[in-house]
Amino acid sequence: MSKPTLDQLEELVAQALSRIEACANGDELTACEAEVHGKRSAFTQLQRSLGELEPEARREAGSTLQSARRRVLDAYARREGVLAEGERQAQYEADRLDLGDVVAAHVRLPLRAGHPGIIATTQATLEDVFVGMGFTIADGPQIETDWYNFEALNIPPAHPARGMWDTFYVELGEPETVLLRTHTSPTQIHLMEEAVANDTLPIHAVMPGRCFRRDTPDARHLAAFHQIEGLVVDEGITFADLAGVIEKFTKEYFGPEITSRLRPAYFPFTEPSAEFEITCTLCRGAGCRTCSQTGWIELGGCGMVDPAVFAAVGIDTSRYSGFAFGFGIDRCAQMRHGIADMRAIADNDVRFLEQFS
Ligand code: FA5
């Protein structure tokens, strides 16, 4: 191959430019650069041949060669940029996550929407029944002081009735002053205190909520369960009003064939007191394991508000009388849906829970 001459410079540049343009990726471009500018390239040979020229001619030829090389180097840099951008785009495409595909994949799965649990729906139905009977709904704290859970309810310290409620205490340094409420009855006290403070008596309210006892779970008990408390404080309220409300509620909630009965009982905060029971809905009164063969299930306690409780909250007993009741929401759910063992409600077995969606 004959040595290149300066006359061929434009042709060499044109060839180099078209070879650079033809490079399809970075590797080809690197190889091309070595060829165009490498030791044996035409440009390098021309560069070397400059030494043979006179100084004046050498300067002129050097400058021409320099600008030709510059054009080739610029073309090389431009092509490098174009190829890098192309490679970046290709990488983007390869990495692209099509969220539409992800959503579509999920939509193909059966949608598993949640639904309120059996206790929430039972509570809502109970509230509806009582609202229909003219009651309002109130709420109270789950963590209580000894005063609300016991003392104001006529259960002073060391009173033997405290044994009726095996209590979880909250460790706050001082022993046994703050506790998880064992029943919803303390909400009665909050309501009466508020009504006295705001002069808003009478009261006709129900108070649903969660309660806690150190009870061993069995077919009719849980350690965390729910009660709904009822309180009526008004003028001229008698035990007959209480019995009427209990029976009306029983028929409304469980149906006309289920009956209630009241049996004498003892609660420190009501006098007289009663336990109220309903026909066992599992055996319809015939006797079964769930009702211990009695045909009846205890739903809750009730009675006329004890004057000592009215005294604790400052209600004038010469004007007002009242009744209260409190019964288990879990027990209601159990009886309404014929659940033999209450522990199933707390077990979180989806196959059980889905029956009540
Ligand atoms: C009380 O808790 C009284 N506060 C009820 C009351 C209110 C009486 C107002 C008078 C006036 P007792 O401990 O019997 O009473 O509980 C009432 C009901 O709560 C029970 O009949 C039962 O239905 C429900 N219950 C009690 N303990 C549990 C438990 N561990 N698991 C599930 N339900 C329970």
PDB file of C-alpha atoms in Angstrom, residues 103-239:
ATOM      1  CA  VAL A 103     -52.527  -4.681  37.848  1.00  0.00           C
ATOM      2  CA  ALA A 104     -53.964  -6.952  35.171  1.00  0.00           C
ATOM      3  CA  ALA A 105     -52.339  -9.968  36.858  1.00  0.00           C
ATOM      4  CA  HIS A 106     -53.967  -9.030  40.162  1.00  0.00           C
ATOM      5  CA  VAL A 107     -57.334  -8.405  38.621  1.00  0.00           C
ATOM      6  CA  ARG A 108     -57.262 -11.920  37.242  1.00  0.00           C
ATOM      7  CA  LEU A 109     -57.058 -13.222  40.854  1.00  0.00           C
ATOM      8  CA  PRO A 110     -60.392 -13.476  42.685  1.00  0.00           C
ATOM      9  CA  LEU A 111     -60.873 -10.260  44.667  1.00  0.00           C
ATOM     10  CA  ARG A 112     -60.958 -10.983  48.393  1.00  0.00           C
ATOM     11  CA  ALA A 113     -62.562  -7.948  49.982  1.00  0.00           C
ATOM     12  CA  GLY A 114     -62.872  -7.977  53.765  1.00  0.00           C
ATOM     13  CA  HIS A 115     -66.136  -7.619  55.633  1.00  0.00           C
ATOM     14  CA  PRO A 116     -67.160  -6.633  59.156  1.00  0.00           C
ATOM     15  CA  GLY A 117     -66.666  -9.455  61.655  1.00  0.00           C
ATOM     16  CA  ILE A 118     -69.432 -11.259  63.485  1.00  0.00           C
ATOM     17  CA  ILE A 119     -69.048  -9.146  66.648  1.00  0.00           C
ATOM     18  CA  ALA A 120     -69.182  -5.857  64.710  1.00  0.00           C
ATOM     19  CA  THR A 121     -72.344  -6.906  62.866  1.00  0.00           C
ATOM     20  CA  THR A 122     -73.948  -8.253  66.053  1.00  0.00           C
ATOM     21  CA  GLN A 123     -73.170  -4.992  67.859  1.00  0.00           C
ATOM     22  CA  ALA A 124     -74.595  -2.940  64.974  1.00  0.00           C
ATOM     23  CA  THR A 125     -77.807  -5.003  64.967  1.00  0.00           C
ATOM     24  CA  LEU A 126     -78.156  -4.693  68.752  1.00  0.00           C
ATOM     25  CA  GLU A 127     -77.666  -0.937  68.502  1.00  0.00           C
ATOM     26  CA  ASP A 128     -80.375  -0.778  65.802  1.00  0.00           C
ATOM     27  CA  VAL A 129     -82.808  -2.671  68.032  1.00  0.00           C
ATOM     28  CA  PHE A 130     -82.180  -0.346  70.981  1.00  0.00           C
ATOM     29  CA  VAL A 131     -82.249   2.818  68.871  1.00  0.00           C
ATOM     30  CA  GLY A 132     -85.631   1.582  67.607  1.00  0.00           C
ATOM     31  CA  MET A 133     -86.747   1.396  71.243  1.00  0.00           C
ATOM     32  CA  GLY A 134     -85.713   5.013  71.911  1.00  0.00           C
ATOM     33  CA  PHE A 135     -82.206   4.537  73.355  1.00  0.00           C
ATOM     34  CA  THR A 136     -79.131   6.573  72.452  1.00  0.00           C
ATOM     35  CA  ILE A 137     -75.649   5.019  72.017  1.00  0.00           C
ATOM     36  CA  ALA A 138     -72.712   6.001  74.257  1.00  0.00           C
ATOM     37  CA  ASP A 139     -69.096   4.933  74.532  1.00  0.00           C
ATOM     38  CA  GLY A 140     -66.659   4.605  77.452  1.00  0.00           C
ATOM     39  CA  PRO A 141     -62.950   3.875  78.053  1.00  0.00           C
ATOM     40  CA  GLN A 142     -61.625   0.317  78.129  1.00  0.00           C
ATOM     41  CA  ILE A 143     -58.998   1.263  80.724  1.00  0.00           C
ATOM     42  CA  GLU A 144     -60.605   2.403  83.943  1.00  0.00           C
ATOM     43  CA  THR A 145     -59.718   3.440  87.442  1.00  0.00           C
ATOM     44  CA  ASP A 146     -60.820   1.450  90.441  1.00  0.00           C
ATOM     45  CA  TRP A 147     -63.372   4.191  91.155  1.00  0.00           C
ATOM     46  CA  TYR A 148     -65.338   3.726  87.942  1.00  0.00           C
ATOM     47  CA  ASN A 149     -65.070  -0.046  87.641  1.00  0.00           C
ATOM     48  CA  PHE A 150     -65.766  -0.774  91.315  1.00  0.00           C
ATOM     49  CA  GLU A 151     -66.123   1.944  93.973  1.00  0.00           C
ATOM     50  CA  ALA A 152     -68.709   4.162  92.339  1.00  0.00           C
ATOM     51  CA  LEU A 153     -70.650   0.977  91.568  1.00  0.00           C
ATOM     52  CA  ASN A 154     -70.966   0.324  95.296  1.00  0.00           C
ATOM     53  CA  ILE A 155     -68.068  -2.133  95.412  1.00  0.00           C
ATOM     54  CA  PRO A 156     -65.612  -0.624  97.941  1.00  0.00           C
ATOM     55  CA  PRO A 157     -62.078  -2.066  98.328  1.00  0.00           C
ATOM     56  CA  ALA A 158     -62.049  -5.551  99.834  1.00  0.00           C
ATOM     57  CA  HIS A 159     -65.763  -5.966  99.133  1.00  0.00           C
ATOM     58  CA  PRO A 160     -66.348  -9.696  98.586  1.00  0.00           C
ATOM     59  CA  ALA A 161     -68.230  -8.918  95.339  1.00  0.00           C
ATOM     60  CA  ARG A 162     -64.914  -7.994  93.684  1.00  0.00           C
ATOM     61  CA  GLY A 163     -64.383 -11.716  93.417  1.00  0.00           C
ATOM     62  CA  MET A 164     -67.201 -11.785  90.832  1.00  0.00           C
ATOM     63  CA  TRP A 165     -64.812 -10.151  88.375  1.00  0.00           C
ATOM     64  CA  ASP A 166     -61.321 -11.571  88.062  1.00  0.00           C
ATOM     65  CA  THR A 167     -59.475  -8.458  87.011  1.00  0.00           C
ATOM     66  CA  PHE A 168     -56.480  -7.591  84.806  1.00  0.00           C
ATOM     67  CA  TYR A 169     -54.625  -4.685  86.465  1.00  0.00           C
ATOM     68  CA  VAL A 170     -52.421  -2.218  84.597  1.00  0.00           C
ATOM     69  CA  GLU A 171     -48.947  -1.957  86.147  1.00  0.00           C
ATOM     70  CA  LEU A 172     -48.386   1.746  86.900  1.00  0.00           C
ATOM     71  CA  GLY A 173     -46.291   1.458  90.030  1.00  0.00           C
ATOM     72  CA  GLU A 174     -49.277   1.875  92.337  1.00  0.00           C
ATOM     73  CA  PRO A 175     -50.902  -1.480  92.920  1.00  0.00           C
ATOM     74  CA  GLU A 176     -54.405  -2.198  91.639  1.00  0.00           C
ATOM     75  CA  THR A 177     -55.686   1.308  90.874  1.00  0.00           C
ATOM     76  CA  VAL A 178     -55.886   1.162  87.070  1.00  0.00           C
ATOM     77  CA  LEU A 179     -57.398  -1.820  85.286  1.00  0.00           C
ATOM     78  CA  LEU A 180     -58.928  -3.190  82.104  1.00  0.00           C
ATOM     79  CA  ARG A 181     -62.646  -2.787  82.692  1.00  0.00           C
ATOM     80  CA  THR A 182     -64.298  -6.051  83.647  1.00  0.00           C
ATOM     81  CA  HIS A 183     -67.731  -4.943  82.476  1.00  0.00           C
ATOM     82  CA  THR A 184     -69.392  -2.000  80.715  1.00  0.00           C
ATOM     83  CA  SER A 185     -71.080  -0.837  83.945  1.00  0.00           C
ATOM     84  CA  PRO A 186     -68.401   1.877  84.616  1.00  0.00           C
ATOM     85  CA  THR A 187     -69.725   3.671  81.520  1.00  0.00           C
ATOM     86  CA  GLN A 188     -72.981   4.127  83.474  1.00  0.00           C
ATOM     87  CA  ILE A 189     -71.007   6.199  85.980  1.00  0.00           C
ATOM     88  CA  HIS A 190     -69.397   8.361  83.261  1.00  0.00           C
ATOM     89  CA  LEU A 191     -72.811   8.977  81.710  1.00  0.00           C
ATOM     90  CA  MET A 192     -74.506   9.883  84.983  1.00  0.00           C
ATOM     91  CA  GLU A 193     -71.626  12.187  86.029  1.00  0.00           C
ATOM     92  CA  GLU A 194     -71.850  13.983  82.661  1.00  0.00           C
ATOM     93  CA  ALA A 195     -75.636  14.258  82.838  1.00  0.00           C
ATOM     94  CA  VAL A 196     -75.416  15.746  86.339  1.00  0.00           C
ATOM     95  CA  ALA A 197     -72.614  18.145  85.361  1.00  0.00           C
ATOM     96  CA  ASN A 198     -74.446  19.296  82.219  1.00  0.00           C
ATOM     97  CA  ASP A 199     -77.952  19.071  83.711  1.00  0.00           C
ATOM     98  CA  THR A 200     -79.091  16.739  80.915  1.00  0.00           C
ATOM     99  CA  LEU A 201     -81.037  14.088  82.840  1.00  0.00           C
ATOM    100  CA  PRO A 202     -82.991  11.885  82.000  1.00  0.00           C
ATOM    101  CA  ILE A 203     -80.821   9.149  80.441  1.00  0.00           C
ATOM    102  CA  HIS A 204     -81.974   6.399  78.073  1.00  0.00           C
ATOM    103  CA  ALA A 205     -78.751   4.933  76.677  1.00  0.00           C
ATOM    104  CA  VAL A 206     -76.972   1.743  75.701  1.00  0.00           C
ATOM    105  CA  MET A 207     -73.190   1.454  75.866  1.00  0.00           C
ATOM    106  CA  PRO A 208     -71.494  -1.328  73.896  1.00  0.00           C
ATOM    107  CA  GLY A 209     -67.792  -2.157  74.276  1.00  0.00           C
ATOM    108  CA  ARG A 210     -64.968  -4.562  74.974  1.00  0.00           C
ATOM    109  CA  CYS A 211     -64.354  -6.003  78.442  1.00  0.00           C
ATOM    110  CA  PHE A 212     -61.619  -8.151  79.952  1.00  0.00           C
ATOM    111  CA  ARG A 213     -61.563 -10.814  82.632  1.00  0.00           C
ATOM    112  CA  ARG A 214     -59.115 -13.420  83.774  1.00  0.00           C
ATOM    113  CA  ASP A 215     -61.638 -16.055  82.730  1.00  0.00           C
ATOM    114  CA  THR A 216     -60.478 -19.343  81.265  1.00  0.00           C
ATOM    115  CA  PRO A 217     -61.954 -19.546  77.756  1.00  0.00           C
ATOM    116  CA  ASP A 218     -64.642 -22.204  77.370  1.00  0.00           C
ATOM    117  CA  ALA A 219     -67.816 -22.760  75.326  1.00  0.00           C
ATOM    118  CA  ARG A 220     -69.450 -19.618  76.846  1.00  0.00           C
ATOM    119  CA  HIS A 221     -66.505 -17.456  77.994  1.00  0.00           C
ATOM    120  CA  LEU A 222     -63.576 -15.526  76.532  1.00  0.00           C
ATOM    121  CA  ALA A 223     -60.911 -13.437  78.310  1.00  0.00           C
ATOM    122  CA  ALA A 224     -61.639 -10.473  76.002  1.00  0.00           C
ATOM    123  CA  PHE A 225     -65.323 -10.233  75.218  1.00  0.00           C
ATOM    124  CA  HIS A 226     -68.005  -7.612  74.621  1.00  0.00           C
ATOM    125  CA  GLN A 227     -70.951  -6.350  76.574  1.00  0.00           C
ATOM    126  CA  ILE A 228     -73.725  -3.903  75.936  1.00  0.00           C
ATOM    127  CA  GLU A 229     -74.840  -1.927  78.944  1.00  0.00           C
ATOM    128  CA  GLY A 230     -78.232  -0.266  79.260  1.00  0.00           C
ATOM    129  CA  LEU A 231     -79.158   2.582  81.585  1.00  0.00           C
ATOM    130  CA  VAL A 232     -82.429   4.395  82.083  1.00  0.00           C
ATOM    131  CA  VAL A 233     -82.634   7.167  84.661  1.00  0.00           C
ATOM    132  CA  ASP A 234     -85.894   9.051  84.700  1.00  0.00           C
ATOM    133  CA  GLU A 235     -88.847   9.904  86.881  1.00  0.00           C
ATOM    134  CA  GLY A 236     -91.163   7.043  87.885  1.00  0.00           C
ATOM    135  CA  ILE A 237     -89.083   4.173  86.465  1.00  0.00           C
ATOM    136  CA  THR A 238     -90.027   0.748  87.908  1.00  0.00           C
ATOM    137  CA  PHE A 239     -88.923  -2.867  87.663  1.00  0.00           C
TER     138      PHE A 239
END
